[in-house]
Structure formats: C-alpha cells, structure tokens
PDB file of C-alpha atoms and ligand atoms in Angstrom:
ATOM      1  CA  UNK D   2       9.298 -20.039   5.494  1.00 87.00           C
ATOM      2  CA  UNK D   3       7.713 -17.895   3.273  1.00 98.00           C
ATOM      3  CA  UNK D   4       9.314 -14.651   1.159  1.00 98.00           C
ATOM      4  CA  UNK D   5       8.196 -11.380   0.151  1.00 98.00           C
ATOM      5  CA  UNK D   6       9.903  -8.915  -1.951  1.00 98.00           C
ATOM      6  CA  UNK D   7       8.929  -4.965  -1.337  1.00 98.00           C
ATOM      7  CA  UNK D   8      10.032  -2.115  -2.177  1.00 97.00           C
ATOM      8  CA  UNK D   9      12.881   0.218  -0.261  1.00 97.00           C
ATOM      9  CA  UNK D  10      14.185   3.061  -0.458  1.00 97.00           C
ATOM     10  CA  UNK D  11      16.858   5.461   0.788  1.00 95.00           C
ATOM     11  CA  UNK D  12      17.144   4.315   5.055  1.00 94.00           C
ATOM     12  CA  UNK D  13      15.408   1.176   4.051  1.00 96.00           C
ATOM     13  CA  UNK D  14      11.962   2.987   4.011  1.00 97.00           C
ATOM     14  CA  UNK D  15       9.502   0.528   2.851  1.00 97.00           C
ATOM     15  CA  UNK D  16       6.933   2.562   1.147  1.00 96.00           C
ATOM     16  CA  UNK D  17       4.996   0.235  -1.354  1.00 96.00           C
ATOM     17  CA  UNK D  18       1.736   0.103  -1.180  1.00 97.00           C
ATOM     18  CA  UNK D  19       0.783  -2.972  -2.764  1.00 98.00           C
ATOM     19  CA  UNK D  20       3.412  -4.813  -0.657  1.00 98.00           C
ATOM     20  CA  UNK D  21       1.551  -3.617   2.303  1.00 98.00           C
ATOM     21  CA  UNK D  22      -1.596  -4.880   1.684  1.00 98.00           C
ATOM     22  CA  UNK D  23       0.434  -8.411   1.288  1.00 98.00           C
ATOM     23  CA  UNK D  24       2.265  -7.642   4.539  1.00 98.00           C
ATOM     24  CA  UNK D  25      -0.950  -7.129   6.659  1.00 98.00           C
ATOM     25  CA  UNK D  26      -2.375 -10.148   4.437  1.00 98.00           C
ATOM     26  CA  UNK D  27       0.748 -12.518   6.177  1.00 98.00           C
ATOM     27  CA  UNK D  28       0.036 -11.081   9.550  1.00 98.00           C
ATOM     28  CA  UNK D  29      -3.915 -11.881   9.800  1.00 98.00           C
ATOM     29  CA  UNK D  30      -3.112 -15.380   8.742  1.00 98.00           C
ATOM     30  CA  UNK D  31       0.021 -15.802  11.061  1.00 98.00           C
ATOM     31  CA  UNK D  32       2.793 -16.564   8.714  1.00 98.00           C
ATOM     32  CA  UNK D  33       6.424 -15.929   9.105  1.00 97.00           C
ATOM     33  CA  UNK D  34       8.471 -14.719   6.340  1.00 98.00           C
ATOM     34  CA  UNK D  35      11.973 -13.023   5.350  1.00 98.00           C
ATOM     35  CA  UNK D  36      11.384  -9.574   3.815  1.00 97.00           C
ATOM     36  CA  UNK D  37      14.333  -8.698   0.863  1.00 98.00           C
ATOM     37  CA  UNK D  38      14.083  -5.218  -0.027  1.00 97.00           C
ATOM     38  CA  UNK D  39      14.296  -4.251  -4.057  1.00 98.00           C
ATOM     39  CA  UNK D  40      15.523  -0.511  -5.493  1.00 98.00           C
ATOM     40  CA  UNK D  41      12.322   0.533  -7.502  1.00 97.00           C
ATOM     41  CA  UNK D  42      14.594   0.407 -10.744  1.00 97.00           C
ATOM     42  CA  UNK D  43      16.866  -2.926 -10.150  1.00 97.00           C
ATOM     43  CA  UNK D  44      14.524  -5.316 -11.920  1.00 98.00           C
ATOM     44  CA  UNK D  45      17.767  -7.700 -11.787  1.00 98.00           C
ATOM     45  CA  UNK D  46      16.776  -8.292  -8.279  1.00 98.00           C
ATOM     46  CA  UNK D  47      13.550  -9.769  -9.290  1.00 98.00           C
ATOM     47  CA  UNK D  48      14.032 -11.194 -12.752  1.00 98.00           C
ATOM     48  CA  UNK D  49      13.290 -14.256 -11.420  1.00 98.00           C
ATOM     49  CA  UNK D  50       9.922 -13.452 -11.175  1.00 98.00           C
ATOM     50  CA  UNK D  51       9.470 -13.383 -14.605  1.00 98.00           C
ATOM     51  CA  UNK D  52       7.937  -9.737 -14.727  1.00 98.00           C
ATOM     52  CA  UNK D  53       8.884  -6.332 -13.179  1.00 98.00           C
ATOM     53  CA  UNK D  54       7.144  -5.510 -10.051  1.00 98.00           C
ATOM     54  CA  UNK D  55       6.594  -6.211  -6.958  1.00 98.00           C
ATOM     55  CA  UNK D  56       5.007  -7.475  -4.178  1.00 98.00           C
ATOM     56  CA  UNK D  57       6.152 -11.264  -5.062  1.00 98.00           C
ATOM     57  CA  UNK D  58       5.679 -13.829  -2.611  1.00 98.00           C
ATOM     58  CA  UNK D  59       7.846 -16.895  -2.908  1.00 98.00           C
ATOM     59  CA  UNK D  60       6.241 -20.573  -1.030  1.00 97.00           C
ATOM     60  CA  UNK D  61       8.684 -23.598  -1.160  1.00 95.00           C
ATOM     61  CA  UNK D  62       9.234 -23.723  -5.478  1.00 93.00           C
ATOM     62  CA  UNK D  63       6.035 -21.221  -6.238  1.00 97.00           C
ATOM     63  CA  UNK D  64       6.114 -17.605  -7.276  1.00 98.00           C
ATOM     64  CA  UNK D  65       3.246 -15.326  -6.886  1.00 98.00           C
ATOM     65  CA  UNK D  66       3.103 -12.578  -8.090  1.00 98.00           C
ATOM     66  CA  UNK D  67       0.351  -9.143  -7.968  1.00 98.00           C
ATOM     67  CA  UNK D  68      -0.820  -8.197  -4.056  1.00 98.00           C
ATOM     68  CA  UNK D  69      -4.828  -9.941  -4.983  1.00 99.00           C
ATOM     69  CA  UNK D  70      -3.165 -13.163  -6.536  1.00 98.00           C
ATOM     70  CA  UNK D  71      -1.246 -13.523  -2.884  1.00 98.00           C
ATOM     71  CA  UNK D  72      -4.162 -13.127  -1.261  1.00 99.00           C
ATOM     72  CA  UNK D  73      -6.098 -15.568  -2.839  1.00 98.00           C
ATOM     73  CA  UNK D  74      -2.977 -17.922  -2.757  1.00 98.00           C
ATOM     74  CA  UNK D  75      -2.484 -17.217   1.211  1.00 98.00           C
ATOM     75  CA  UNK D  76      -6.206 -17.736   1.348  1.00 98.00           C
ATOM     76  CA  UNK D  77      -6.102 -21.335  -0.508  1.00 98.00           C
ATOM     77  CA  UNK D  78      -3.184 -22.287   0.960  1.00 98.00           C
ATOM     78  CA  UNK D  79      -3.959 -21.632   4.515  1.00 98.00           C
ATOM     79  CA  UNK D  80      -7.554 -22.448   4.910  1.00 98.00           C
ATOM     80  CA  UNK D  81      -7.394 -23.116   8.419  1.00 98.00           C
ATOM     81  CA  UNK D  82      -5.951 -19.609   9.600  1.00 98.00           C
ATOM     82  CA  UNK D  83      -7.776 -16.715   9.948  1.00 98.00           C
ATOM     83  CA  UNK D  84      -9.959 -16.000   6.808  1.00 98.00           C
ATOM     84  CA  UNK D  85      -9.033 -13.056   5.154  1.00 98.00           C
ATOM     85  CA  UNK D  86     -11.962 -13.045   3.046  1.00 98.00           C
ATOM     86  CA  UNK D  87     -15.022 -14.916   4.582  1.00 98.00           C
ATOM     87  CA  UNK D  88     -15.986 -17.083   2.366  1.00 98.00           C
ATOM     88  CA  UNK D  89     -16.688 -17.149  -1.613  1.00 98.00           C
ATOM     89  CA  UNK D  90     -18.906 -13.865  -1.997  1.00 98.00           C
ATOM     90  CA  UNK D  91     -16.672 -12.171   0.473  1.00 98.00           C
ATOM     91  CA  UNK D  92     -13.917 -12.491  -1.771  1.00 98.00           C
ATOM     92  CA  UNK D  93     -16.051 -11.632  -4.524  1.00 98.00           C
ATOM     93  CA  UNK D  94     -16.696  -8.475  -2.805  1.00 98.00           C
ATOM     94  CA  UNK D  95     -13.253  -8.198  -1.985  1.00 98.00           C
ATOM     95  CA  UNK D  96     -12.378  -8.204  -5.624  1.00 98.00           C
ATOM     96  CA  UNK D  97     -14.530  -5.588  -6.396  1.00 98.00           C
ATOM     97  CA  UNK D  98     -12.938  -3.444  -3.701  1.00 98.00           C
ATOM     98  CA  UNK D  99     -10.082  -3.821  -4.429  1.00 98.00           C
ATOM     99  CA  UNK D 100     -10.433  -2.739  -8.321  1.00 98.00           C
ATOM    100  CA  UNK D 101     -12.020   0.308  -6.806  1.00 98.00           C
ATOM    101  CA  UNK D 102      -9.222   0.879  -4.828  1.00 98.00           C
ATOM    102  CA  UNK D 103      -6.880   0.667  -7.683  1.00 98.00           C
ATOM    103  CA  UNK D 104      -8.866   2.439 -10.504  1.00 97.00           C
ATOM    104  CA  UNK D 105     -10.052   5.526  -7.747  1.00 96.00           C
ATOM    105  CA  UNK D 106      -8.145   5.614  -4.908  1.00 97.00           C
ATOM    106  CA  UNK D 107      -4.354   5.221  -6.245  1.00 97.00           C
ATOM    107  CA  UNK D 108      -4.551   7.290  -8.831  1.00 96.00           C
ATOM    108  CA  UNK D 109      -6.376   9.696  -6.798  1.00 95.00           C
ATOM    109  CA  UNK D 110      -3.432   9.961  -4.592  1.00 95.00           C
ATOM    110  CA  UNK D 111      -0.296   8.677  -5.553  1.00 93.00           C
ATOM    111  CA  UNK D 112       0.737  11.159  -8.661  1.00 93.00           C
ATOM    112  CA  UNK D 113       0.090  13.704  -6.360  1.00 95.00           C
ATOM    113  CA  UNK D 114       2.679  12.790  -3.318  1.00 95.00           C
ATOM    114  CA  UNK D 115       5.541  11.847  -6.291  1.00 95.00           C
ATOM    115  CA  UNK D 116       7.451  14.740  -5.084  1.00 94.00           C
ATOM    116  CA  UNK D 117       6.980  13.517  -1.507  1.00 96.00           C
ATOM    117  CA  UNK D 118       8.359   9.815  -2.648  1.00 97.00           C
ATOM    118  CA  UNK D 119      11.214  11.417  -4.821  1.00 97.00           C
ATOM    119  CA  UNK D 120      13.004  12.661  -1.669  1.00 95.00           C
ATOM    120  CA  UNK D 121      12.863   9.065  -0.149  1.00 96.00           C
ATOM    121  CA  UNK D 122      14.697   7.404  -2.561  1.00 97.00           C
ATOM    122  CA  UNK D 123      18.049   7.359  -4.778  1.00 97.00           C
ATOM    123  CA  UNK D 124      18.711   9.292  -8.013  1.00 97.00           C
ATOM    124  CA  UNK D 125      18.445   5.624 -10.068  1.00 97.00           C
ATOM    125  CA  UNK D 126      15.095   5.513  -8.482  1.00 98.00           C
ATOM    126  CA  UNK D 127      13.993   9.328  -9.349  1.00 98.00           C
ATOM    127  CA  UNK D 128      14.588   9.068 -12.467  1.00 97.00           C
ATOM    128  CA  UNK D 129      12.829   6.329 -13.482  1.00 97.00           C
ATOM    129  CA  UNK D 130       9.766   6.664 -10.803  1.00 97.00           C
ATOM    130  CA  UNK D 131       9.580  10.230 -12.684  1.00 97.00           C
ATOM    131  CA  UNK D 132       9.696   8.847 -16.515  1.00 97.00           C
ATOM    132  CA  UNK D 133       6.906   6.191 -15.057  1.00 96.00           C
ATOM    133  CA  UNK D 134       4.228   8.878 -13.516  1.00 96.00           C
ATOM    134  CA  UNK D 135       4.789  10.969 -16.491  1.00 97.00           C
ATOM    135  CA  UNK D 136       4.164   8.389 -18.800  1.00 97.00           C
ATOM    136  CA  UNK D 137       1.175   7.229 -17.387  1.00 96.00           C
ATOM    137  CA  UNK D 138      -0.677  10.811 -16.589  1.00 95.00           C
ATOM    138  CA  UNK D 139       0.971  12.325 -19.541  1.00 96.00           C
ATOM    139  CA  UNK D 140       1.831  15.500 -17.394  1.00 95.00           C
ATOM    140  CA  UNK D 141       5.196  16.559 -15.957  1.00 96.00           C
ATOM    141  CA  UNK D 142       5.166  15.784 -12.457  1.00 95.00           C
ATOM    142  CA  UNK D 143       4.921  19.463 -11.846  1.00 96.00           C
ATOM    143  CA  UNK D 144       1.511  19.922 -13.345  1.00 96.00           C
ATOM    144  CA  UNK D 145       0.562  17.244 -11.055  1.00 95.00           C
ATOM    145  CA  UNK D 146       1.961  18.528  -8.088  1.00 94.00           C
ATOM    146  CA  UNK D 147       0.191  21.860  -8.671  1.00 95.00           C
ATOM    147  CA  UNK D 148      -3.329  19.724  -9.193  1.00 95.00           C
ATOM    148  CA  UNK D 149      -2.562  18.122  -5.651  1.00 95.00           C
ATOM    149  CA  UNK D 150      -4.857  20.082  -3.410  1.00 94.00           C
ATOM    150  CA  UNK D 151      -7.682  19.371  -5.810  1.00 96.00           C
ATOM    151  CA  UNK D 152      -7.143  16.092  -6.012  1.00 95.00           C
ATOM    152  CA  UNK D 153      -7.053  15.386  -2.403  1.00 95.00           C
ATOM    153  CA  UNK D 154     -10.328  17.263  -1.714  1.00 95.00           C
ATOM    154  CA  UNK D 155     -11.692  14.773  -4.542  1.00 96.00           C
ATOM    155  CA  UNK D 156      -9.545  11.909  -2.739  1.00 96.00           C
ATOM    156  CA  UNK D 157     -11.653  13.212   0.369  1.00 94.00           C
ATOM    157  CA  UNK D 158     -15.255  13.164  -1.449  1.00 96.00           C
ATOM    158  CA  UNK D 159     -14.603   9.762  -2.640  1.00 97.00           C
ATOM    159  CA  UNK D 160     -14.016   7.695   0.496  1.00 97.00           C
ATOM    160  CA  UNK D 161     -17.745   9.000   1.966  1.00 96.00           C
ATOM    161  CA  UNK D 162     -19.257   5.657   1.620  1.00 96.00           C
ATOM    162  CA  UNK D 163     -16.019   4.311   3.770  1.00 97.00           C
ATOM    163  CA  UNK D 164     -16.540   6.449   6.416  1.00 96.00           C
ATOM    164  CA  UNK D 165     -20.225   5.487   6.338  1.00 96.00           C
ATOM    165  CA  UNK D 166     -19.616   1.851   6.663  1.00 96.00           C
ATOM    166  CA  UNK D 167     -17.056   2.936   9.204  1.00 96.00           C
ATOM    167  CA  UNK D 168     -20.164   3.829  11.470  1.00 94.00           C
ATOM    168  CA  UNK D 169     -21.481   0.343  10.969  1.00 95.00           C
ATOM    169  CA  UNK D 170     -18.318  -0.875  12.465  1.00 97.00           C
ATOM    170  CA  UNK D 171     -15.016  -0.511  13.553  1.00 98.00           C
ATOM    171  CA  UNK D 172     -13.461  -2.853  10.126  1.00 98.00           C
ATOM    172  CA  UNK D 173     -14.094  -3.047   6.811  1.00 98.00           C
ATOM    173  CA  UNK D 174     -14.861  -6.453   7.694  1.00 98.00           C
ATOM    174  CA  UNK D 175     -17.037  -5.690  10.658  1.00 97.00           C
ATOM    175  CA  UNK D 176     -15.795  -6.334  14.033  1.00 97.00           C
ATOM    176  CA  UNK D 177     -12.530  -7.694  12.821  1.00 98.00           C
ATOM    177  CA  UNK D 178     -10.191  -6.928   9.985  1.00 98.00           C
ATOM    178  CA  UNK D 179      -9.961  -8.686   6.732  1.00 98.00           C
ATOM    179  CA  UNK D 180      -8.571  -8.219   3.593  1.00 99.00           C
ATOM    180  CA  UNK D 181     -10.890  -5.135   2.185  1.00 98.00           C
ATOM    181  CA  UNK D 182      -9.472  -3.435   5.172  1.00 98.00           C
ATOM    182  CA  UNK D 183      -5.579  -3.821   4.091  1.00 99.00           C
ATOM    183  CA  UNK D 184      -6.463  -2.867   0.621  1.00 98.00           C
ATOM    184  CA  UNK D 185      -7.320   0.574   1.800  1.00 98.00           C
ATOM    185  CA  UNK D 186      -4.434   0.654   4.493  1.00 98.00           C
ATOM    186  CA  UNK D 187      -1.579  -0.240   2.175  1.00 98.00           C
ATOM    187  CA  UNK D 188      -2.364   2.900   0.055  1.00 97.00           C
ATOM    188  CA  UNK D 189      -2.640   5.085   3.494  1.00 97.00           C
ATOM    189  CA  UNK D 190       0.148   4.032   4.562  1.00 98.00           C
ATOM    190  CA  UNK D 191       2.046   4.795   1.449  1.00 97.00           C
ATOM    191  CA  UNK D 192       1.268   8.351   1.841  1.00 97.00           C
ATOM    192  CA  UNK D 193       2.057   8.232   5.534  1.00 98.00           C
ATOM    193  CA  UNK D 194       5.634   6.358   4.695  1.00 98.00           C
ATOM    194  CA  UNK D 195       6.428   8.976   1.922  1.00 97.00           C
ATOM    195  CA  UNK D 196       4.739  12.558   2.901  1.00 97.00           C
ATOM    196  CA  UNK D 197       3.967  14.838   5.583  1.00 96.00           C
ATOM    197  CA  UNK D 198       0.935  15.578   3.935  1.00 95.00           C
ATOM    198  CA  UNK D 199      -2.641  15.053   5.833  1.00 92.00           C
ATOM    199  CA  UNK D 200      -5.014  12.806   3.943  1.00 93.00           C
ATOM    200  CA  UNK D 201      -7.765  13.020   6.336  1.00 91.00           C
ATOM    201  CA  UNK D 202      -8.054  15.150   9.042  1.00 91.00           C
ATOM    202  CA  UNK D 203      -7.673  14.090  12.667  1.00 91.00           C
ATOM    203  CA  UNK D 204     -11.266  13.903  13.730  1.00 93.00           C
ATOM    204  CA  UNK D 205     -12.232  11.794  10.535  1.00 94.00           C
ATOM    205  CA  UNK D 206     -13.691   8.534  11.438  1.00 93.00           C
ATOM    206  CA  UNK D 207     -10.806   7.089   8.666  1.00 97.00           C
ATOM    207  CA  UNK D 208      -8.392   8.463  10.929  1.00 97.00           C
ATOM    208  CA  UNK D 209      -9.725   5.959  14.669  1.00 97.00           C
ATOM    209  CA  UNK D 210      -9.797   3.246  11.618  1.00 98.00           C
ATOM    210  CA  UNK D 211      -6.436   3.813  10.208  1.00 98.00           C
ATOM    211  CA  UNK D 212      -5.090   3.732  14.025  1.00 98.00           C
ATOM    212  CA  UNK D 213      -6.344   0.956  14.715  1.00 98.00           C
ATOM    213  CA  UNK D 214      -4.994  -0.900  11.598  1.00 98.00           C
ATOM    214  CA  UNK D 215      -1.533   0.977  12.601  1.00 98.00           C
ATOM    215  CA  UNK D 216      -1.548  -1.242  15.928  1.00 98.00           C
ATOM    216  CA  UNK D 217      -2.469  -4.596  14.487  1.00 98.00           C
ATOM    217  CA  UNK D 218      -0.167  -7.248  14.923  1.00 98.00           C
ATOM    218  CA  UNK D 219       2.210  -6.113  17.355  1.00 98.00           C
ATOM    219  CA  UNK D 220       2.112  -2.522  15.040  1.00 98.00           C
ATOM    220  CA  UNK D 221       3.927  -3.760  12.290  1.00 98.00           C
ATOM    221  CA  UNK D 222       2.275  -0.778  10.285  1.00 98.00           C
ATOM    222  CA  UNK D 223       3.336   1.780  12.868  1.00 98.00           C
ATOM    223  CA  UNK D 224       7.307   0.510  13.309  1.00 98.00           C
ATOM    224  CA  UNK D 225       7.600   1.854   9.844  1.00 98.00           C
ATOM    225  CA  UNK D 226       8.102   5.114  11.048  1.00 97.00           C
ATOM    226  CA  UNK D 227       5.360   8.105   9.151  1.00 97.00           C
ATOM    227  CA  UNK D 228       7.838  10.567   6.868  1.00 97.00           C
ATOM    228  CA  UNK D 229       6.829  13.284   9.857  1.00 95.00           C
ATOM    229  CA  UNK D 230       8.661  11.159  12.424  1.00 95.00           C
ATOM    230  CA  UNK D 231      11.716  10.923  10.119  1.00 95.00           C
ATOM    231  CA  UNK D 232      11.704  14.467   9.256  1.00 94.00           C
ATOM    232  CA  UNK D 233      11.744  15.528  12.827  1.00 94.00           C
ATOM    233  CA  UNK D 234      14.368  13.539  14.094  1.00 92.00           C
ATOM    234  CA  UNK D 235      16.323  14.805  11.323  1.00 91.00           C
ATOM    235  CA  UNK D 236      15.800  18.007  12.243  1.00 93.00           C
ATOM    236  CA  UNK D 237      16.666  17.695  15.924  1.00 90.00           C
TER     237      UNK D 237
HETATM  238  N1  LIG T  25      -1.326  -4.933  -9.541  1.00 66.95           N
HETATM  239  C1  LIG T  25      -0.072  -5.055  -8.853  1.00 66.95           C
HETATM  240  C2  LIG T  25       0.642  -3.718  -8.847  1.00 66.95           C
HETATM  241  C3  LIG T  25       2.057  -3.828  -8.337  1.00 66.95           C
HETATM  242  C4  LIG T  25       2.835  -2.516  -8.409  1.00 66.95           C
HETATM  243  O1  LIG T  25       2.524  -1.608  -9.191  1.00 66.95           O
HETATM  244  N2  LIG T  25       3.885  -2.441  -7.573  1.00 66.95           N
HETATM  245  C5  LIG T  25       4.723  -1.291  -7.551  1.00 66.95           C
HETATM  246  C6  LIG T  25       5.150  -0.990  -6.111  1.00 66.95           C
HETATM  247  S1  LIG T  25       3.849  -0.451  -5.073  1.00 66.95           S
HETATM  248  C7  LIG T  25       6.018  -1.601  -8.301  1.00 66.95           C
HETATM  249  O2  LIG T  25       6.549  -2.681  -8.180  1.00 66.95           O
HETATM  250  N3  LIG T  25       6.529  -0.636  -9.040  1.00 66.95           N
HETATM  251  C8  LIG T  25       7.769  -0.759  -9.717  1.00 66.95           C
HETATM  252  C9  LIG T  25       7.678  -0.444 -11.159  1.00 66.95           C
HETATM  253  O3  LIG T  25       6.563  -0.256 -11.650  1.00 66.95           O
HETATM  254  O4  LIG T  25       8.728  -0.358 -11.804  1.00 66.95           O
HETATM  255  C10 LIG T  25      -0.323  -5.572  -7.425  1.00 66.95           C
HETATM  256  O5  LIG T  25      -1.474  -5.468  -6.942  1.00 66.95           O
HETATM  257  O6  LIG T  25       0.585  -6.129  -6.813  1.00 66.95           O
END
C-alpha cells in the first residue's frame, strides 16, 4: 500500500495543489493508498522526509518527494498501468509543462486567492502561510489582494494556447487524460477548494475540460467539496 501526505486544513479541506496533481497521478495508474493529512506549519509531521513540504509519497522503505519526482517514480515503477506520460518525449513534454505551470500559472494565481486560503485554515497556519507569500512577492498580502483582478485577467490571457489545444481534443493528452492534464487541474482545483472566486467563466472551453477532470475516477476531484458548496451550507 502506498502513502501520500497532503495538505489539510480547518474541516479537513485538502487544498494543495501539488498533492493533487499526485492524487490524480495514483488514480490513472490504479493504485491504492492511505492519505495522512499535515497542518501547513507542523513540519514535525513530515520530518521524516528529510525536507519541508509536501506532496511525499512513501512505497515499501522509499520516500519521494516533489509532485514531478512521483510521477516519474509512479511511472517507473508501474510500467504496466496506464501511462501517464506516453512514452520518453511525452514526458519530456510533460516536463516542460509542467515548469510552465509552475513558473506562470501558480504564481499567476495563488498570491492572489491567499486571503481566500487564510479563512480555510488555523491561526498556526495563517501566520506562517502569510510570512511565506510575503516573503516570496515581497508585498503585504494586501497589495496583492488589491492586484487580484489584474492578475486573473492576465491568468485568463495566458491559458489561450490551452483552450486552443482544448479544440483539438477533449485532454491535454488527447482523447484520454495524462499527466499534463493533472498538472493544470491540481492548481484549478486549488482555487476551487479555497475561493469562491471564478477563474474562467462558465462557457470557457477550460471550464467542459475541468468537468470532466472533476468526474474522473469515481470524482475523486469533485468529493472535495468547491469553497462555494461549503459556504452555502454554512449559510443555510
Ligand atoms: N515543487 C514541489 C512544490 C511543493 C509545495 O510547494 N507544496 C506546498 C503545498 S501545495 C507545501 O508543502 N507548502 C508548505 C510550505 O511551503 O511550508 C512539488 O511539485 O511538489
């Protein structure tokens, strides 16, 4: 049995984005495993990983570490289930995508829902989710937040060429999913998990592709319930 470590938060909400690109990554090949939830700040709880974040995946005596290391491990190590890359210059591809993702999509959007993810987690957890944001963007998390329409109408510009190859197909990976696709998804569904806030609009060809990556696998992306779900149960 395999193990994953991902973030929680307050009601066990699991909003990390990298750990949901290694979630969907288990699910395409097949694999059980036991989720254990971490605090963003209790680093005690993964120590044993020999570094601070997560996801971490955890195979018989090995620890992995860092969302594209899984993959390539699950890839290796499980040849004979589904691929999630499709071959060597799909991975290469892959690769590239998902340093895109990282360098211009995060960024793009996760600074600018911090006030979104503050209210889904404990004051331990603020505080240090604040100090981190700020120290990377070198901006109080209110500049940021009053950047955030901007930034999503750049967030908006930049995925073009997705929803292009979206017309190609209904995947990333053409008629079925692969790992490119979960790349993308993990950091949607981060912003779905923490915010109310509407990253594309309903009649955006991202949004039939982000549906249909919702329902894969029995739905394992849509049981995690979107913040709007929460909020209005809340309020009822
Ligand atoms: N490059 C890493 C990034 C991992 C990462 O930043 N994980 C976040 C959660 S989505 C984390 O553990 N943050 C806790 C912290 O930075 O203290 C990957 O692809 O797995």
């Amino acid at each position: 049995m395999l193990e994953l470590w991902e973030l929680a938060g307050r009601d066990d909400v699991r909003f990390s984005t990298f750990s949901w690109r290694t979630r969907m990554a288990l699910c395409h090949k097949g694999l059980n495993f036991n989720a254990h939830p971490v605090a963003v700040s209790d680093k005690q709880a993964i120590a044993f990983s020999g570094q601070t974040k997560v996801p971490i995946v955890k195979a018989s005596d090995r620890v992995i570490c860092d969302s594209w290391e899984i993959a390539v491990f699950l890839e290796r190590e499980f040849p004979d289930r589904p691929s999630l890359f499709g071959g060597a210059a799909g991975e290469q591809l892959a690769y590239f995508f998902n340093l895109w993702t990282d360098r211009e999509i995060v960024p793009g959007l996760v600074p600018y829902l911090m006030f979104d993810v503050l209210d889904c987690v404990d004051e331990p957890d603020q505080r240090h989710l604040r100090g981190q944001i700020e120290g990377i963007f070198n901006k109080p998390l209110e500049e940021l937040y009053s950047e955030r329409e901007k930034a999503l109408q750049l967030l908006g510009k930049k995925l073009a060429p997705v929803r292009k190859m979206l017309v190609r197909a209904p995947f990333l990976g053409g008629v079925a999913p692969a790992y490119a696709d979960y790349i993308l998804f993990g950091t949607l569904q981060w912003a779905r998990v923490v915010s109310e806030v509407q990253v594309f609009a309903p009649d955006d060809a991202l949004s039939d592709w982000f549906s249909r990556l919702l329902d894969l696998y029995g739905g394992v992306g849509r049981s995690e319930r979107a913040r709007g779900e929460r909020n209005r149960e809340a309020a009822e």
